[in-house]
CSV table of C-alpha atoms in Angstrom, one decimal:
chain,number,residue,atom,x,y,z
A,97,UNK,CA,-157.8,60.1,-108.0
A,98,UNK,CA,-155.8,63.0,-106.6
A,99,UNK,CA,-153.5,63.0,-109.7
A,100,UNK,CA,-156.6,63.1,-112.0
A,101,UNK,CA,-157.8,66.0,-110.1
A,102,UNK,CA,-154.5,68.0,-110.1
A,103,UNK,CA,-154.6,67.4,-114.0
A,104,UNK,CA,-158.0,68.4,-114.3
A,105,UNK,CA,-157.3,71.7,-112.3
A,106,UNK,CA,-154.4,72.5,-114.3
A,107,UNK,CA,-156.4,71.9,-117.6
A,108,UNK,CA,-159.0,74.4,-116.2
A,109,UNK,CA,-156.6,77.2,-115.3
A,110,UNK,CA,-155.4,76.9,-118.6
A,111,UNK,CA,-158.6,77.8,-120.0
A,112,UNK,CA,-159.1,80.2,-117.5
A,113,UNK,CA,-156.1,82.0,-118.2
A,114,UNK,CA,-156.7,82.3,-121.8
A,115,UNK,CA,-160.3,83.6,-121.2
A,116,UNK,CA,-160.0,86.0,-118.2
A,117,UNK,CA,-156.1,87.3,-118.5
A,118,UNK,CA,-154.9,89.5,-120.8
A,119,UNK,CA,-153.3,87.8,-123.8
A,120,UNK,CA,-149.6,88.3,-122.9
A,121,UNK,CA,-150.1,87.4,-119.2
A,122,UNK,CA,-152.5,84.4,-120.3
A,123,UNK,CA,-149.4,83.4,-122.6
A,124,UNK,CA,-147.0,83.5,-119.8
A,125,UNK,CA,-149.2,81.8,-117.2
A,126,UNK,CA,-150.0,79.0,-119.8
A,127,UNK,CA,-146.4,78.3,-120.6
A,128,UNK,CA,-145.4,78.2,-116.8
A,129,UNK,CA,-148.3,75.8,-116.4
A,130,UNK,CA,-147.2,73.6,-119.3
A,131,UNK,CA,-143.8,73.5,-117.9
A,132,UNK,CA,-145.0,72.4,-114.5
A,133,UNK,CA,-147.1,69.7,-116.1
A,134,UNK,CA,-144.2,68.4,-118.2
A,135,UNK,CA,-142.0,68.3,-115.3
A,136,UNK,CA,-144.7,66.2,-113.3
A,137,UNK,CA,-144.9,63.8,-116.2
A,138,UNK,CA,-141.3,63.5,-116.4
A,139,UNK,CA,-141.0,62.8,-112.5
A,140,UNK,CA,-144.0,60.4,-112.8
A,141,UNK,CA,-142.5,58.7,-115.7
A,142,UNK,CA,-139.1,58.4,-114.1
A,143,UNK,CA,-140.5,57.2,-110.9
A,144,UNK,CA,-142.5,54.5,-112.5
A,145,UNK,CA,-139.6,53.1,-114.3
A,146,UNK,CA,-136.7,53.9,-111.8
A,147,UNK,CA,-135.2,50.4,-111.1
A,148,UNK,CA,-131.8,48.7,-111.1
A,149,UNK,CA,-130.8,45.4,-112.4
A,150,UNK,CA,-127.9,43.1,-112.0
A,151,UNK,CA,-126.9,39.8,-113.3
A,152,UNK,CA,-128.3,36.6,-112.0
A,153,UNK,CA,-130.7,38.2,-109.5
A,154,UNK,CA,-132.5,40.6,-111.9
A,155,UNK,CA,-134.1,44.0,-111.3
A,156,UNK,CA,-135.3,45.8,-108.4
A,157,UNK,CA,-137.6,48.6,-108.3
A,158,UNK,CA,-138.5,51.5,-105.7
A,159,UNK,CA,-141.3,50.6,-103.3
A,160,UNK,CA,-144.6,52.4,-104.0
A,161,UNK,CA,-144.6,56.2,-103.3
A,162,UNK,CA,-146.4,56.0,-99.9
A,163,UNK,CA,-143.5,53.7,-98.7
A,164,UNK,CA,-140.9,55.2,-96.2
A,165,UNK,CA,-138.3,53.0,-97.7
A,166,UNK,CA,-137.3,54.6,-100.7
A,167,UNK,CA,-134.3,52.7,-101.5
A,168,UNK,CA,-133.2,49.9,-103.7
A,169,UNK,CA,-130.8,47.3,-102.6
A,170,UNK,CA,-127.0,47.7,-102.7
A,171,UNK,CA,-125.1,45.7,-105.4
A,172,UNK,CA,-124.3,42.0,-105.0
A,173,UNK,CA,-120.7,43.0,-105.2
A,174,UNK,CA,-121.1,45.5,-102.4
A,175,UNK,CA,-123.1,43.1,-100.2
A,176,UNK,CA,-120.6,40.1,-100.9
A,177,UNK,CA,-123.2,37.5,-99.6
A,178,UNK,CA,-121.7,34.3,-98.5
A,179,UNK,CA,-123.4,30.9,-98.3
A,180,UNK,CA,-121.6,28.8,-95.8
A,181,UNK,CA,-122.4,25.0,-96.2
A,182,UNK,CA,-121.9,22.5,-93.1
A,183,UNK,CA,-122.5,18.8,-92.9
A,184,UNK,CA,-121.3,16.1,-90.8
A,185,UNK,CA,-118.5,15.7,-93.0
A,186,UNK,CA,-117.2,19.4,-92.3
A,187,UNK,CA,-118.5,20.4,-89.0
A,188,UNK,CA,-116.1,23.3,-88.5
A,189,UNK,CA,-115.0,24.4,-91.9
A,190,UNK,CA,-117.4,25.5,-94.1
A,191,UNK,CA,-117.9,25.0,-97.8
A,192,UNK,CA,-118.6,28.2,-99.8
A,193,UNK,CA,-121.5,27.7,-102.1
A,194,UNK,CA,-122.1,30.0,-105.1
A,195,UNK,CA,-125.7,31.2,-106.1
A,196,UNK,CA,-124.4,32.3,-109.3
A,197,UNK,CA,-122.9,29.0,-110.2
A,198,UNK,CA,-125.3,26.8,-107.8
A,199,UNK,CA,-125.1,23.6,-109.6
A,200,UNK,CA,-121.2,23.7,-110.0
A,201,UNK,CA,-120.4,24.6,-106.5
A,202,UNK,CA,-123.2,22.0,-105.1
A,203,UNK,CA,-121.5,19.3,-107.1
A,204,UNK,CA,-118.3,19.9,-105.5
A,205,UNK,CA,-119.5,20.2,-102.0
A,206,UNK,CA,-120.7,17.6,-99.5
A,207,UNK,CA,-124.3,18.8,-100.0
A,208,UNK,CA,-126.5,15.9,-100.1
A,209,UNK,CA,-130.0,16.1,-101.8
A,210,UNK,CA,-131.6,13.5,-99.9
A,211,UNK,CA,-131.0,14.9,-96.5
A,212,UNK,CA,-133.0,17.7,-95.2
A,213,UNK,CA,-131.8,21.5,-95.3
A,214,UNK,CA,-131.6,24.0,-92.1
A,215,UNK,CA,-130.8,27.5,-93.3
A,216,UNK,CA,-129.8,30.1,-90.4
A,217,UNK,CA,-130.1,33.8,-91.3
A,218,UNK,CA,-128.7,36.4,-88.8
A,219,UNK,CA,-130.4,40.0,-88.3
A,220,UNK,CA,-129.3,43.7,-88.4
A,221,UNK,CA,-125.6,44.5,-87.6
A,222,UNK,CA,-124.9,41.2,-86.8
A,223,UNK,CA,-122.5,38.4,-88.4
A,224,UNK,CA,-123.1,34.9,-89.1
A,225,UNK,CA,-120.6,33.7,-86.4
A,226,UNK,CA,-121.6,36.3,-83.7
A,227,UNK,CA,-125.4,35.7,-83.5
A,228,UNK,CA,-125.6,32.1,-81.9
A,229,UNK,CA,-126.0,30.6,-85.3
A,230,UNK,CA,-122.9,28.6,-84.8
A,231,UNK,CA,-124.1,27.0,-81.4
A,232,UNK,CA,-127.6,26.3,-83.4
A,233,UNK,CA,-125.3,24.6,-86.3
A,234,UNK,CA,-123.2,22.6,-83.9
A,235,UNK,CA,-126.5,21.3,-82.3
A,236,UNK,CA,-128.3,20.3,-85.2
A,237,UNK,CA,-125.2,18.4,-86.5
A,238,UNK,CA,-125.1,16.6,-83.3
A,239,UNK,CA,-128.5,15.7,-83.2
A,240,UNK,CA,-129.4,15.2,-86.7
A,241,UNK,CA,-127.8,14.1,-90.2
A,242,UNK,CA,-128.9,17.4,-92.0
A,243,UNK,CA,-127.2,19.8,-94.4
A,244,UNK,CA,-126.9,23.1,-92.7
A,245,UNK,CA,-126.3,26.5,-94.3
A,246,UNK,CA,-125.5,29.7,-92.9
A,247,UNK,CA,-126.2,32.9,-94.5
A,248,UNK,CA,-123.5,35.7,-94.1
A,249,UNK,CA,-124.9,38.8,-95.3
A,250,UNK,CA,-123.1,41.0,-92.6
A,251,UNK,CA,-122.0,43.8,-95.4
A,252,UNK,CA,-125.9,44.3,-96.4
A,253,UNK,CA,-126.8,44.1,-92.7
A,254,UNK,CA,-124.2,46.6,-91.3
A,255,UNK,CA,-125.3,49.8,-89.5
A,256,UNK,CA,-125.7,52.6,-89.0
A,257,UNK,CA,-128.2,52.8,-91.8
A,258,UNK,CA,-131.3,50.4,-91.1
A,259,UNK,CA,-133.1,51.7,-94.0
A,260,UNK,CA,-130.2,50.4,-96.3
A,261,UNK,CA,-130.1,46.9,-94.4
A,262,UNK,CA,-134.0,46.8,-94.8
A,263,UNK,CA,-133.7,47.4,-98.6
A,264,UNK,CA,-131.0,44.8,-98.7
A,265,UNK,CA,-133.0,42.0,-97.5
A,266,UNK,CA,-134.9,41.7,-100.6
A,267,UNK,CA,-131.7,41.1,-102.6
A,268,UNK,CA,-130.2,38.7,-100.1
A,269,UNK,CA,-133.5,36.8,-100.1
A,270,UNK,CA,-133.4,36.7,-103.9
A,271,UNK,CA,-129.9,35.3,-103.8
A,272,UNK,CA,-130.8,32.5,-101.2
A,273,UNK,CA,-134.1,31.8,-103.1
A,274,UNK,CA,-132.0,31.3,-106.5
A,275,UNK,CA,-129.5,28.8,-104.6
A,276,UNK,CA,-132.4,27.0,-103.1
A,277,UNK,CA,-134.2,26.7,-106.5
A,278,UNK,CA,-131.1,25.0,-107.7
A,279,UNK,CA,-131.1,22.6,-105.0
A,280,UNK,CA,-134.6,21.7,-105.5
A,281,UNK,CA,-134.1,21.2,-109.2
A,282,UNK,CA,-131.1,19.1,-108.2
A,283,UNK,CA,-133.3,16.5,-106.2
A,284,UNK,CA,-134.0,18.3,-102.8
A,285,UNK,CA,-137.7,18.0,-101.7
A,286,UNK,CA,-138.9,21.5,-101.1
A,287,UNK,CA,-140.7,20.3,-98.0
A,288,UNK,CA,-137.6,19.2,-96.4
A,289,UNK,CA,-136.3,22.9,-96.4
A,290,UNK,CA,-136.5,24.6,-93.1
A,291,UNK,CA,-135.5,28.3,-93.0
A,292,UNK,CA,-135.0,30.4,-89.8
A,293,UNK,CA,-134.4,33.9,-89.8
A,294,UNK,CA,-134.0,36.3,-86.7
A,295,UNK,CA,-135.1,40.0,-87.0
A,296,UNK,CA,-134.5,41.2,-90.6
A,297,UNK,CA,-133.1,37.6,-91.5
A,298,UNK,CA,-136.8,36.6,-91.1
A,299,UNK,CA,-137.9,38.9,-94.1
A,300,UNK,CA,-134.8,37.8,-95.9
A,301,UNK,CA,-136.6,34.1,-95.6
A,302,UNK,CA,-139.8,35.7,-96.9
A,303,UNK,CA,-138.1,37.1,-99.9
A,304,UNK,CA,-136.1,33.8,-100.4
A,305,UNK,CA,-139.4,31.8,-101.2
A,306,UNK,CA,-140.4,34.0,-104.2
A,307,UNK,CA,-137.9,32.3,-106.6
A,308,UNK,CA,-139.4,29.0,-105.4
A,309,UNK,CA,-143.0,30.1,-105.6
A,310,UNK,CA,-142.4,31.4,-109.1
A,311,UNK,CA,-141.4,27.8,-110.2
A,312,UNK,CA,-144.5,26.3,-108.3
A,313,UNK,CA,-142.5,25.2,-105.2
A,314,UNK,CA,-143.2,25.8,-101.7
A,315,UNK,CA,-140.5,25.2,-98.9
A,316,UNK,CA,-141.5,23.1,-95.9
A,317,UNK,CA,-141.1,25.8,-93.0
A,318,UNK,CA,-140.0,29.3,-92.0
A,319,UNK,CA,-139.4,30.1,-88.7
A,320,UNK,CA,-139.5,33.9,-88.1
A,321,UNK,CA,-137.6,34.8,-84.7
A,322,UNK,CA,-138.9,38.3,-83.9
A,323,UNK,CA,-139.2,39.4,-87.5
A,324,UNK,CA,-138.2,43.0,-87.6
A,325,UNK,CA,-141.1,45.8,-87.5
A,326,UNK,CA,-139.4,48.9,-88.6
A,327,UNK,CA,-140.2,49.4,-92.1
A,328,UNK,CA,-141.9,46.1,-92.4
A,329,UNK,CA,-145.3,46.6,-90.4
A,330,UNK,CA,-147.9,46.6,-93.2
A,331,UNK,CA,-148.1,46.4,-97.0
A,332,UNK,CA,-148.4,50.1,-97.0
A,333,UNK,CA,-144.6,50.1,-95.5
A,334,UNK,CA,-143.4,47.1,-97.5
A,335,UNK,CA,-144.9,45.0,-100.1
A,336,UNK,CA,-146.1,41.6,-99.3
A,337,UNK,CA,-143.6,39.9,-101.8
A,338,UNK,CA,-140.7,41.4,-100.0
A,339,UNK,CA,-141.3,40.5,-96.4
A,340,UNK,CA,-142.2,37.2,-94.6
A,341,UNK,CA,-145.7,36.1,-94.5
A,342,UNK,CA,-147.9,32.7,-94.3
A,343,UNK,CA,-147.9,32.1,-97.9
A,344,UNK,CA,-144.1,31.5,-98.0
A,345,UNK,CA,-143.9,28.1,-96.8
A,346,UNK,CA,-146.2,25.2,-95.8
A,347,UNK,CA,-145.8,26.1,-92.2
A,348,UNK,CA,-144.8,29.4,-91.0
A,349,UNK,CA,-144.3,29.9,-87.2
A,350,UNK,CA,-143.3,33.3,-85.7
A,351,UNK,CA,-142.1,34.4,-82.4
A,352,UNK,CA,-142.8,37.9,-81.0
A,353,UNK,CA,-140.8,38.7,-78.0
A,354,UNK,CA,-140.5,42.6,-78.6
A,355,UNK,CA,-143.6,43.6,-80.2
A,356,UNK,CA,-145.2,47.3,-79.6
A,357,UNK,CA,-148.1,48.8,-81.2
A,358,UNK,CA,-146.0,52.0,-81.3
A,359,UNK,CA,-143.8,52.8,-84.4
A,360,UNK,CA,-140.8,54.0,-82.1
A,361,UNK,CA,-140.8,51.1,-79.8
A,362,UNK,CA,-140.2,47.4,-80.2
A,363,UNK,CA,-138.1,45.8,-82.7
A,364,UNK,CA,-140.5,43.1,-83.5
A,365,UNK,CA,-143.9,42.8,-85.3
A,366,UNK,CA,-147.0,43.2,-83.5
A,367,UNK,CA,-149.4,41.9,-86.0
A,368,UNK,CA,-149.4,38.0,-86.7
A,369,UNK,CA,-148.2,37.2,-90.1
A,370,UNK,CA,-147.9,33.3,-89.7
A,371,UNK,CA,-149.8,30.1,-89.4
A,372,UNK,CA,-148.9,30.0,-85.9
A,373,UNK,CA,-147.7,33.0,-84.0
A,374,UNK,CA,-146.4,32.7,-80.3
A,375,UNK,CA,-146.3,35.6,-77.8
A,376,UNK,CA,-144.2,34.6,-74.9
A,377,UNK,CA,-145.1,36.5,-71.9
A,378,UNK,CA,-147.4,38.7,-73.8
A,379,UNK,CA,-145.0,39.1,-76.6
A,380,UNK,CA,-143.7,42.5,-75.1
A,381,UNK,CA,-141.0,43.1,-72.5
A,382,UNK,CA,-139.6,39.9,-71.6
A,383,UNK,CA,-138.9,38.7,-68.0
A,384,UNK,CA,-135.3,39.6,-66.9
A,385,UNK,CA,-135.1,42.5,-69.5
A,386,UNK,CA,-135.3,46.1,-68.8
A,387,UNK,CA,-135.8,47.5,-72.3
A,388,UNK,CA,-135.3,51.2,-72.8
A,389,UNK,CA,-138.8,52.8,-74.1
A,390,UNK,CA,-138.8,53.9,-77.6
A,391,UNK,CA,-136.0,51.5,-78.2
A,392,UNK,CA,-136.2,51.7,-82.1
A,393,UNK,CA,-135.6,55.5,-82.0
A,394,UNK,CA,-132.8,55.4,-79.4
A,395,UNK,CA,-130.8,52.7,-81.5
A,396,UNK,CA,-130.9,55.0,-84.6
A,397,UNK,CA,-129.7,58.0,-82.5
A,398,UNK,CA,-127.0,55.8,-81.1
A,399,UNK,CA,-125.3,54.9,-84.5
A,400,UNK,CA,-127.7,51.8,-85.4
A,401,UNK,CA,-126.0,49.6,-82.4
A,402,UNK,CA,-128.3,47.1,-81.0
A,403,UNK,CA,-127.5,46.7,-77.3
A,404,UNK,CA,-128.8,44.5,-74.4
A,405,UNK,CA,-130.3,47.7,-72.9
A,406,UNK,CA,-132.1,48.5,-75.9
A,407,UNK,CA,-132.6,45.0,-77.5
A,408,UNK,CA,-132.9,42.5,-74.6
A,409,UNK,CA,-136.5,41.3,-75.5
A,410,UNK,CA,-135.5,41.3,-79.2
A,411,UNK,CA,-132.6,39.2,-78.7
A,412,UNK,CA,-134.6,36.9,-76.2
A,413,UNK,CA,-136.3,35.3,-79.5
A,414,UNK,CA,-133.1,33.7,-80.5
A,415,UNK,CA,-132.3,32.6,-77.1
A,416,UNK,CA,-135.7,30.8,-76.5
A,417,UNK,CA,-135.4,28.8,-79.9
A,418,UNK,CA,-131.8,28.1,-79.4
A,419,UNK,CA,-132.6,26.5,-75.9
A,420,UNK,CA,-135.3,24.0,-77.7
A,421,UNK,CA,-132.6,22.7,-79.7
A,422,UNK,CA,-129.8,22.4,-77.5
A,423,UNK,CA,-131.8,21.2,-74.4
A,424,UNK,CA,-132.2,18.1,-76.6
A,425,UNK,CA,-128.5,17.3,-76.1
A,426,UNK,CA,-129.0,17.0,-72.3
A,427,UNK,CA,-128.5,13.9,-70.1
A,428,UNK,CA,-130.2,10.7,-71.0
A,429,UNK,CA,-133.9,10.6,-70.0
A,430,UNK,CA,-133.8,14.4,-69.5
A,431,UNK,CA,-137.0,16.1,-70.8
A,432,UNK,CA,-136.1,18.5,-73.5
A,433,UNK,CA,-137.2,22.0,-73.4
A,434,UNK,CA,-140.6,22.4,-75.0
A,435,UNK,CA,-142.5,25.6,-74.4
A,436,UNK,CA,-146.5,24.5,-74.4
A,437,UNK,CA,-148.5,27.4,-75.8
A,438,UNK,CA,-152.3,28.3,-75.4
A,439,UNK,CA,-154.7,29.9,-77.6
A,440,UNK,CA,-156.2,33.0,-75.8
A,441,UNK,CA,-159.3,34.5,-77.2
A,442,UNK,CA,-159.3,37.2,-74.6
A,443,UNK,CA,-155.8,38.3,-75.9
A,444,UNK,CA,-153.3,39.9,-73.5
A,445,UNK,CA,-155.5,41.0,-70.8
A,446,UNK,CA,-156.9,37.3,-70.3
A,447,UNK,CA,-153.3,36.3,-70.4
A,448,UNK,CA,-152.3,38.5,-67.6
A,449,UNK,CA,-155.1,37.2,-65.4
A,450,UNK,CA,-154.0,33.6,-66.0
A,451,UNK,CA,-157.2,32.8,-68.2
A,452,UNK,CA,-155.2,31.2,-71.0
A,453,UNK,CA,-153.9,28.3,-68.9
A,454,UNK,CA,-157.0,26.1,-68.1
A,455,UNK,CA,-156.9,22.7,-66.4
A,456,UNK,CA,-159.1,20.2,-64.9
A,457,UNK,CA,-159.2,19.3,-61.2
A,458,UNK,CA,-156.8,16.4,-61.9
A,459,UNK,CA,-154.0,18.6,-63.7
A,460,UNK,CA,-155.2,17.6,-67.3
A,461,UNK,CA,-154.5,20.5,-69.5
A,462,UNK,CA,-157.4,21.6,-71.4
A,463,UNK,CA,-158.0,24.0,-74.3
A,464,UNK,CA,-156.3,24.6,-77.7
A,465,UNK,CA,-152.5,24.1,-77.2
A,466,UNK,CA,-149.5,24.2,-79.5
A,467,UNK,CA,-145.6,23.9,-79.0
A,468,UNK,CA,-142.9,26.6,-79.9
A,469,UNK,CA,-139.6,25.5,-80.7
A,470,UNK,CA,-137.8,23.1,-83.2
A,471,UNK,CA,-140.9,20.9,-83.2
A,472,UNK,CA,-143.6,23.7,-83.3
A,473,UNK,CA,-147.0,22.8,-83.8
A,474,UNK,CA,-150.3,24.6,-83.4
A,475,UNK,CA,-152.3,27.5,-85.3
A,476,UNK,CA,-153.4,30.9,-84.6
A,477,UNK,CA,-152.1,33.4,-82.1
A,478,UNK,CA,-150.9,31.4,-78.9
A,479,UNK,CA,-149.1,32.6,-75.7
A,480,UNK,CA,-146.7,30.7,-73.2
A,481,UNK,CA,-144.7,31.9,-70.3
A,482,UNK,CA,-140.9,31.6,-69.6
A,483,UNK,CA,-138.6,32.1,-67.0
A,484,UNK,CA,-136.4,35.2,-66.6
A,485,UNK,CA,-133.1,33.5,-67.3
A,486,UNK,CA,-131.8,30.5,-68.8
A,487,UNK,CA,-132.9,28.1,-68.7
A,488,UNK,CA,-136.1,29.6,-69.9
A,489,UNK,CA,-138.1,26.6,-70.1
A,490,UNK,CA,-140.1,25.1,-67.2
A,491,UNK,CA,-141.9,28.4,-66.0
A,492,UNK,CA,-145.2,28.2,-64.0
A,493,UNK,CA,-148.3,29.4,-65.7
A,494,UNK,CA,-149.6,32.9,-64.7
A,495,UNK,CA,-152.6,31.4,-63.3
A,496,UNK,CA,-152.3,32.1,-59.4
A,497,UNK,CA,-153.7,28.7,-58.4
A,498,UNK,CA,-152.5,26.6,-61.3
A,499,UNK,CA,-149.0,25.6,-60.1
A,500,UNK,CA,-148.6,23.3,-63.1
A,501,UNK,CA,-145.1,22.8,-64.6
A,502,UNK,CA,-145.6,22.3,-68.5
A,503,UNK,CA,-143.7,19.2,-68.8
A,504,UNK,CA,-143.8,15.5,-68.0
A,505,UNK,CA,-147.3,13.5,-68.4
A,506,UNK,CA,-148.9,16.9,-69.8
A,507,UNK,CA,-146.3,17.2,-72.5
A,508,UNK,CA,-147.0,13.7,-73.5
A,509,UNK,CA,-150.5,14.3,-73.6
A,510,UNK,CA,-150.2,17.4,-75.8
A,511,UNK,CA,-147.9,15.4,-78.2
A,512,UNK,CA,-150.9,13.0,-78.8
A,513,UNK,CA,-153.3,15.6,-79.4
A,514,UNK,CA,-151.0,17.8,-81.6
A,515,UNK,CA,-150.4,14.9,-84.1
A,516,UNK,CA,-154.2,15.5,-85.4
A,517,UNK,CA,-153.6,19.2,-85.5
A,518,UNK,CA,-153.4,21.2,-89.0
A,519,UNK,CA,-150.6,23.1,-90.6
A,520,UNK,CA,-147.9,20.5,-88.8
A,521,UNK,CA,-144.5,21.0,-90.1
A,522,UNK,CA,-143.0,18.1,-92.0
A,523,UNK,CA,-140.1,16.0,-90.5
A,524,UNK,CA,-137.3,18.0,-91.2
A,525,UNK,CA,-134.1,16.1,-90.1
A,526,UNK,CA,-133.1,12.4,-90.2
A,527,UNK,CA,-132.4,11.2,-86.7
A,528,UNK,CA,-129.0,9.6,-86.3
A,529,UNK,CA,-129.1,5.7,-86.5
């Protein structure tokens, strides 16, 4: 509408100039206005067609004009993304898979299409072997007979320019999506794909779903661990198909540990984007963390480095998820870490007052419940409590009179009830025989 109005006014000025100005002055004004209109049309045409294309992954266009992220991804050669495959046949030495020659590299690897796939994606300024992903990989291979794929996009995620890393998520996601599509076309069942992405890695996971969806496939599950907020807050900031949302998998569960309604504070998304969105301790500052206010702005001013002072609550997301897996390796008979979560219609105020943890006189849990972790269940917005340090599981609810530890018989009752809940993620790993 604004563009049409500008064009209308420009045409009106041309007519007015010819009617009311002296002939010479009118001609000069007319020429200047025509030149301005021509420049505007050229810029509009250039902007509408400005894109960059690469072999295999295709083309990438600039975001819409209102987006603050006016960048296209760097080249595949500059990013040098690596896809590292681990199985029980190669637990420590990865096999390198190539998305551009996926079928060839898959045939020569230990990848097994009949075994489920776990994909781990690190976040901003991190590396595949520095984010705790190795610990999760080792736990998975000890617990289950799976394929585990680690995505190493450290060149694309490097600082200090966060905007470049945010733009690169689309290309890395497309590379991963092409590789996953080759796996599916080779026999892997889409519902046996579980992608876990931390921070910007969560949006890489969302972008990776696009090549699969175009071919009519939907992966089984995506777990977003405090999906990055800066430049991804809404569709006005980043288009829907370039970030994580609930349409990207059969079950999308999202953990929010560093959310904030303010743009300059909070690395994680404030708004719910999945089938189930979990807000531990209210989803903002986590117990044991002393996050600095305006942490996003401070991080940019300090060269894009994530520190425990500025990102403690953000990093906690990966720590909580890791504990739900590693705790399964505990002594025989020990209860694994399971964060039992509750829906809370009253939101954060009700959570703070302890109204989200109802119980009957005999200690039976009531209300809508779910689980966060490796075995996530549930739907909608849910809350749970954690301890301030590891082990994070076993925190008491915030209800002042509840005093109920979320384990034991209550956990068993929850599991029985959860069996009938919608949006349950499918079985994703084969238990060892």
